[in-house]
Amino acid sequence: MSHVFPRHSRKTPPVVARGEGPFLYDQSGKAYFDGTGGAAVSCLGHSDPTVIQAIKDQIDTLAFAHTGFFTSEPAEALADALIQAAPGKLDRVYLVSGGSEAMESALKLARQYTLEKGETARRHIIARRQSYHGNTLGALAAGGNMWRREPFAPMLMDTHHIAPCYAYRGQQDGESEFDYGQRVANELEDKIHDLGAENVLAFVAEPVVGATSGAVPPVEGYFKRIREICDTHGVLLILDEVMCGMGRTGSLFAFDQDEITPDICAVAKGLGAGYQPIGAMLCTAEIFDTIRDGTGFFQHGHTYNGHPTAAAAALAVLNRLTTDGIADRVAPMGEKLRAALNDRFGQHAHIGDIRGRGLFIGMELVADRETKAPFDPALQVHAKIKAAAFDAGLICYPMGGTIDGKQGNHILLAPPFIMQDDHIGLITDALDIALTASLP
């Protein structure tokens, strides 16, 4: 009998025995291609010798020191490398242990920054429906996925949500993609006016929406308009790149492709590539300097901030992505995978949309391609596909509630950047088996 508290108490997953490259193996020796990198985490696969050696070397020197007393060489070097790679005015790095911590830190930093500026009325967070920003209470409150929020709603702070940029579902007949993007972006300005600009703290968004909607990219011009609105009203722009960042979409920072920069950015998942738990919040010099020149103290913290071993691992990961050029493989490999998925499933009766950027790809499932009608949620199509793909040796990330937290299904793919051309057929074949076995 296991004493582990699992994600689902009525399911018993196999025990993983080892990982090699883009594959995981259970105790029977069965191989599973990690088509989601866990949850867009394992960008380097599961046996990168450079990262493993960096962890071993750091543990030999120093495993842990609390940031209430010390900084460390790995933390300093990682922060330097992140800022050197980051576009725009991002200048400071706050190291944490994962994505939810990074987003909690971002929200609290935003509030303290406005307090230190004397703008004490700024308190409202605006985000988007169907967004996901983490599972801790502050991050969960910012998120707009009703299924995740509902059980804990009485415990959540009040937040506000506008429409997502989700062209497949939201673009109207006769409306260009650009005009659609401007229309939904302008909902932010309408909401700011409703709340009073002097009361609005920040707008929070994923550059490419991940788990809740399935790799939904923005249309051209959307984020430029969002940035313009935030600047006009003194509202901070917080971009959540926990899932879509660190090379996943084809650029190290996903927002770089939309030619904007945030005031605060959160990264995690691919930063540690699964070798150590780590996340980071990046902010501008303006935000840092305001606190430095005010109270001088960020009223926040976690025990494992700046963990030396985690930082050493993340620095090795970052060097593999940038100096060693592994992130450069993402865009061309993503194009090949998207092309293969379109060839195989582009006219599938129950695949309505294939979308994404880089190696961050979503496939939206529909009961009817013409009307875009979703499957009945009671069918649990996503769960059946997940199980069937797993049996076929593919780990993929199907989810329900794609449209509004209840209706809709999608499959998310986020394979390791080290995948090879011959893995593409493995993915499409296993998906074909899973779809055939699972769809009514």
XYZ file of C-alpha atoms in Angstrom:
440
model
C 0.000 0.000 0.000
C 1.329 3.405 -0.992
C 1.414 6.302 1.451
C 1.853 8.849 -1.344
C -1.044 11.281 -1.737
C -1.514 11.048 -5.521
C -3.175 13.455 -7.940
C -6.084 11.030 -8.337
C -6.807 8.625 -5.513
C -8.697 6.142 -7.718
C -5.957 5.715 -10.299
C -2.665 3.928 -9.822
C -0.013 5.135 -12.255
C 2.931 2.930 -13.195
C 6.209 3.549 -11.411
C 8.727 5.347 -13.584
C 12.096 3.615 -13.544
C 14.374 5.792 -15.651
C 14.579 8.450 -18.312
C 16.758 8.609 -21.385
C 16.600 11.401 -23.940
C 12.964 12.126 -24.797
C 11.727 8.809 -23.354
C 10.581 7.640 -19.940
C 10.544 3.943 -18.989
C 8.379 2.186 -16.425
C 9.442 -0.758 -14.285
C 8.377 -3.256 -16.935
C 10.701 -1.584 -19.428
C 7.938 -0.040 -21.533
C 9.011 3.195 -23.260
C 6.890 6.338 -23.376
C 7.740 9.251 -25.640
C 7.403 12.346 -23.443
C 5.269 14.344 -25.846
C 4.500 17.024 -23.290
C 7.823 17.150 -21.479
C 5.836 16.459 -18.309
C 3.926 19.734 -18.527
C 6.189 21.699 -20.894
C 9.046 21.122 -18.453
C 11.571 18.616 -19.822
C 12.874 20.654 -22.746
C 16.254 18.885 -22.669
C 14.895 15.393 -22.171
C 15.743 13.249 -19.177
C 19.469 12.494 -19.280
C 21.393 15.623 -20.203
C 24.952 14.952 -18.921
C 25.936 18.624 -18.724
C 23.075 19.559 -16.417
C 23.492 16.434 -14.312
C 27.186 17.169 -13.839
C 26.458 20.782 -12.875
C 24.129 19.548 -10.121
C 26.701 17.067 -8.835
C 29.451 19.689 -8.821
C 27.300 22.172 -6.942
C 26.239 19.669 -4.296
C 29.891 18.828 -3.732
C 30.486 22.507 -2.989
C 27.262 23.732 -1.379
C 23.731 22.356 -1.518
C 21.797 25.151 0.230
C 22.191 28.498 1.969
C 19.302 30.717 3.057
C 19.001 34.058 1.249
C 18.274 35.760 4.574
C 22.001 35.400 5.201
C 23.807 34.768 1.905
C 23.674 35.098 -1.834
C 25.488 32.456 -3.877
C 27.610 32.293 -7.011
C 25.098 30.131 -8.938
C 22.208 32.493 -8.122
C 24.215 35.554 -9.162
C 25.394 33.900 -12.373
C 21.895 32.705 -13.290
C 20.405 36.162 -12.709
C 23.117 37.736 -14.875
C 22.503 35.229 -17.667
C 18.719 35.708 -17.591
C 18.967 39.480 -17.770
C 21.576 39.318 -20.526
C 19.139 37.197 -22.541
C 15.981 39.150 -21.690
C 14.736 41.817 -24.110
C 13.687 45.268 -22.994
C 14.136 46.814 -19.566
C 14.001 43.708 -17.386
C 16.864 44.092 -14.944
C 16.361 42.093 -11.726
C 15.655 38.421 -11.012
C 13.902 36.930 -7.994
C 14.520 33.172 -7.844
C 11.868 30.853 -6.446
C 10.969 27.163 -6.638
C 8.282 27.066 -9.335
C 5.686 28.808 -11.434
C 3.028 29.460 -8.808
C 5.635 30.995 -6.503
C 6.872 33.164 -9.361
C 3.362 34.446 -10.057
C 2.584 35.046 -6.370
C 5.815 37.023 -6.170
C 4.857 39.041 -9.252
C 1.458 39.991 -7.863
C 2.840 40.992 -4.479
C 5.708 42.934 -6.026
C 3.254 44.861 -8.187
C 1.239 45.879 -5.153
C 4.260 46.865 -3.063
C 5.702 48.885 -5.940
C 2.569 51.007 -6.183
C 2.512 51.442 -2.404
C 6.093 52.668 -2.431
C 5.125 55.121 -5.184
C 2.260 56.423 -3.057
C -0.419 55.044 -5.412
C -2.157 53.194 -2.604
C -5.523 52.876 -4.352
C -4.139 50.568 -7.037
C -5.401 47.127 -6.104
C -7.396 45.592 -8.965
C -5.933 42.729 -11.006
C -7.325 42.227 -14.500
C -6.674 38.978 -16.363
C -8.431 36.952 -19.050
C -11.089 34.295 -19.007
C -9.726 30.777 -19.446
C -6.283 31.820 -18.235
C -4.241 29.831 -15.738
C -1.577 31.420 -13.552
C -0.908 28.858 -10.841
C -2.510 26.962 -7.987
C -1.626 29.056 -4.942
C -4.497 31.285 -3.854
C -3.267 34.567 -5.310
C -2.247 33.035 -8.617
C -5.464 31.005 -8.739
C -7.482 34.175 -8.180
C -5.728 35.861 -11.090
C -6.517 32.906 -13.330
C -9.771 32.786 -15.233
C -10.418 29.046 -15.469
C -13.714 28.499 -13.700
C -13.238 24.754 -13.108
C -10.013 25.378 -11.192
C -11.390 28.406 -9.334
C -14.830 27.166 -8.333
C -14.033 24.969 -5.291
C -11.905 27.699 -3.731
C -13.882 30.764 -4.814
C -14.814 31.838 -1.248
C -11.101 32.001 -0.415
C -9.989 34.015 -3.459
C -9.368 37.741 -3.681
C -11.572 39.657 -6.083
C -10.161 39.891 -9.593
C -11.561 40.886 -12.978
C -11.493 39.079 -16.309
C -11.887 40.082 -19.934
C -12.103 38.001 -23.103
C -9.068 35.986 -24.185
C -7.462 36.422 -27.591
C -8.842 33.159 -28.997
C -9.437 33.673 -32.711
C -10.769 30.179 -33.435
C -13.700 30.811 -31.113
C -13.975 34.595 -30.947
C -13.263 36.031 -34.394
C -16.478 37.102 -36.114
C -17.477 36.482 -39.731
C -16.025 39.211 -41.930
C -13.645 40.391 -39.203
C -9.902 40.331 -39.905
C -7.572 38.755 -37.377
C -6.035 42.153 -36.677
C -9.393 43.814 -36.082
C -10.443 40.941 -33.852
C -7.290 41.343 -31.777
C -7.816 45.083 -31.395
C -11.433 44.530 -30.367
C -10.643 42.107 -27.573
C -7.586 44.110 -26.481
C -9.794 47.181 -26.116
C -11.851 45.286 -23.560
C -8.933 45.967 -21.229
C -9.343 49.713 -21.633
C -13.087 49.419 -21.084
C -12.502 47.487 -17.865
C -9.915 50.012 -16.671
C -12.421 52.813 -17.236
C -15.083 50.850 -15.333
C -12.816 50.322 -12.336
C -11.109 53.717 -12.477
C -7.548 53.802 -13.793
C -6.230 55.013 -10.443
C -7.510 51.761 -8.868
C -6.034 49.265 -11.350
C -2.795 47.566 -10.411
C -1.903 45.172 -13.231
C -2.989 43.193 -16.259
C -1.879 39.567 -16.269
C -1.645 37.326 -19.344
C 0.119 34.321 -20.837
C 1.666 35.318 -24.194
C 0.622 31.906 -25.522
C -2.127 30.305 -23.428
C -1.127 26.831 -22.336
C -2.926 24.250 -20.231
C -6.440 25.678 -20.156
C -6.934 26.336 -23.873
C -4.212 24.405 -25.663
C -1.404 26.589 -27.058
C -3.549 29.527 -28.169
C -1.299 32.226 -29.688
C -2.288 35.897 -29.916
C -3.082 37.478 -33.259
C -0.757 40.103 -34.701
C -0.990 43.451 -32.961
C -2.928 42.234 -29.921
C -0.162 42.594 -27.363
C 1.095 45.852 -28.846
C -2.338 47.312 -28.148
C -2.338 45.785 -24.647
C 1.057 47.363 -23.936
C -0.204 50.734 -25.200
C -3.276 50.597 -22.955
C -1.209 49.688 -19.893
C 1.218 52.535 -20.565
C -1.599 55.024 -21.038
C -3.162 54.232 -17.677
C -0.087 53.451 -15.571
C -1.071 49.781 -15.282
C 1.669 47.181 -14.891
C 1.880 44.441 -17.515
C 2.678 41.048 -15.955
C 3.389 38.291 -18.460
C 3.192 34.684 -17.313
C 5.729 32.659 -19.282
C 5.825 29.784 -16.811
C 4.717 27.327 -19.502
C 5.354 29.109 -22.810
C 8.756 30.634 -21.993
C 12.381 29.509 -22.069
C 12.434 28.670 -25.765
C 9.199 26.691 -25.918
C 7.597 28.896 -28.604
C 10.759 29.399 -30.667
C 12.272 32.382 -28.838
C 13.751 32.315 -25.343
C 11.041 34.697 -24.143
C 7.702 34.190 -25.887
C 6.779 37.889 -25.710
C 9.742 38.759 -27.936
C 7.756 37.526 -30.958
C 5.049 40.097 -30.234
C 7.602 42.938 -30.092
C 6.710 44.056 -26.591
C 8.251 43.768 -23.137
C 6.506 43.421 -19.769
C 7.112 45.229 -16.498
C 7.210 41.880 -14.693
C 7.653 38.402 -16.147
C 7.405 34.945 -14.577
C 9.288 31.906 -15.883
C 9.683 28.381 -14.539
C 9.150 24.879 -16.033
C 11.696 24.965 -18.889
C 14.109 27.049 -16.807
C 14.983 23.992 -14.752
C 14.013 21.471 -17.450
C 12.876 19.152 -14.651
C 16.357 18.652 -13.232
C 15.639 20.857 -10.224
C 12.501 22.741 -9.087
C 13.006 26.420 -9.903
C 11.192 29.489 -11.160
C 12.011 33.168 -11.520
C 10.301 36.527 -11.486
C 11.972 39.232 -13.564
C 11.212 42.932 -13.159
C 12.409 46.263 -14.502
C 14.995 48.465 -12.847
C 12.269 51.064 -12.262
C 10.328 48.659 -10.047
C 13.385 47.434 -8.179
C 14.825 50.917 -7.688
C 11.551 52.258 -6.317
C 11.587 49.655 -3.555
C 15.336 49.987 -2.993
C 14.999 53.738 -2.577
C 11.875 53.376 -0.419
C 11.615 50.800 2.335
C 14.446 48.777 0.787
C 12.678 45.547 1.702
C 10.448 43.344 -0.445
C 7.905 42.070 2.060
C 7.816 38.565 0.695
C 9.973 35.451 0.645
C 10.239 31.669 0.463
C 12.630 29.324 2.226
C 14.155 28.059 -1.012
C 14.608 31.437 -2.753
C 17.803 31.356 -4.799
C 18.529 27.713 -3.962
C 22.171 27.215 -5.036
C 21.740 23.700 -6.438
C 18.605 24.641 -8.335
C 20.295 27.786 -9.644
C 23.331 25.800 -10.806
C 21.046 23.398 -12.664
C 19.068 26.223 -14.262
C 22.243 28.010 -15.347
C 23.417 24.822 -17.048
C 19.996 24.476 -18.714
C 20.080 28.096 -19.885
C 23.562 27.640 -21.322
C 22.417 24.518 -23.159
C 19.470 26.429 -24.613
C 21.460 29.493 -25.658
C 25.212 28.934 -25.936
C 24.818 25.361 -27.183
C 21.995 26.367 -29.519
C 19.366 23.834 -28.488
C 16.638 26.488 -28.403
C 17.434 27.220 -32.063
C 16.009 23.792 -32.936
C 12.535 24.658 -31.646
C 11.150 26.757 -34.512
C 12.203 24.456 -37.382
C 11.256 21.293 -35.497
C 7.946 22.865 -34.542
C 7.238 23.644 -38.202
C 7.907 20.018 -39.135
C 5.680 18.694 -36.365
C 2.862 21.135 -37.196
C 3.089 20.170 -40.873
C 2.881 16.468 -40.021
C -0.095 17.041 -37.717
C -1.854 19.052 -40.417
C -1.161 16.359 -43.015
C -2.495 13.636 -40.735
C -5.325 15.429 -38.926
C -6.007 18.668 -40.790
C -9.182 17.246 -42.314
C -10.071 14.954 -39.429
C -13.800 15.057 -38.720
C -13.198 15.882 -35.066
C -10.127 18.158 -35.150
C -11.288 21.743 -35.453
C -8.014 23.633 -35.038
C -4.279 22.910 -34.944
C -2.383 25.862 -33.512
C 0.559 27.074 -31.483
C 4.103 28.327 -31.781
C 7.339 26.378 -31.853
C 7.109 23.104 -29.951
C 3.984 24.277 -28.136
C 1.074 22.910 -30.150
C -2.617 22.462 -29.451
C -5.269 20.444 -31.261
C -8.871 21.380 -30.487
C -11.397 18.562 -30.618
C -14.941 19.145 -31.861
C -18.042 17.057 -32.365
C -18.728 18.938 -35.615
C -16.095 20.761 -37.685
C -18.598 23.002 -39.458
C -20.375 24.333 -36.378
C -17.366 23.952 -34.030
C -19.751 22.313 -31.555
C -17.828 20.666 -28.695
C -18.327 17.140 -27.419
C -20.640 16.575 -24.490
C -18.446 17.012 -21.377
C -19.986 13.857 -19.925
C -18.123 11.828 -22.560
C -14.768 12.773 -20.980
C -13.141 12.626 -24.406
C -9.889 14.166 -23.195
C -9.439 11.580 -20.443
C -10.037 8.713 -22.852
C -7.483 10.101 -25.313
C -4.901 10.573 -22.572
C -5.268 6.952 -21.473
C -5.273 5.553 -25.010
C -2.207 7.556 -26.045
C -0.396 6.458 -22.896
C -1.164 2.820 -23.724
C 0.255 3.493 -27.205
C 3.485 4.828 -25.713
C 2.846 8.574 -26.007
C 2.539 11.000 -23.110
C 0.301 13.857 -24.229
C -1.693 16.472 -22.324
C -5.407 16.408 -23.199
C -7.695 18.683 -21.179
C -11.396 19.441 -20.942
C -13.090 22.798 -20.481
C -11.198 24.415 -23.348
C -13.899 26.970 -24.152
C -15.219 28.064 -20.779
C -13.906 25.698 -18.128
C -16.662 23.163 -18.826
C -17.181 22.847 -22.585
C -14.555 21.786 -25.097
C -11.521 19.496 -25.329
C -7.986 19.855 -26.622
C -4.683 18.011 -26.777
C -1.497 19.874 -25.844
C 1.898 18.809 -27.177
C 5.158 20.190 -25.780
C 7.884 17.660 -26.577
C 11.550 17.983 -25.635
C 13.603 20.284 -27.855
C 16.016 17.411 -28.497
C 13.413 15.360 -30.387
C 14.447 14.102 -33.802
C 12.630 13.844 -37.133
C 11.838 10.157 -36.621
C 9.925 10.983 -33.430
C 7.346 12.924 -35.457
C 5.874 9.750 -36.914
C 5.798 8.180 -33.466
C 3.691 11.124 -32.226
C 1.257 11.151 -35.137
C 0.837 7.363 -35.166
C 0.124 7.210 -31.432
C -2.313 10.117 -31.650
C -4.107 8.408 -34.530
C -4.485 5.244 -32.440
C -5.725 7.252 -29.455
C -8.244 9.276 -31.443
C -9.603 6.194 -33.172
C -10.004 4.378 -29.875
C -11.506 7.307 -27.951
C -13.809 9.347 -30.156
C -17.474 8.368 -30.468
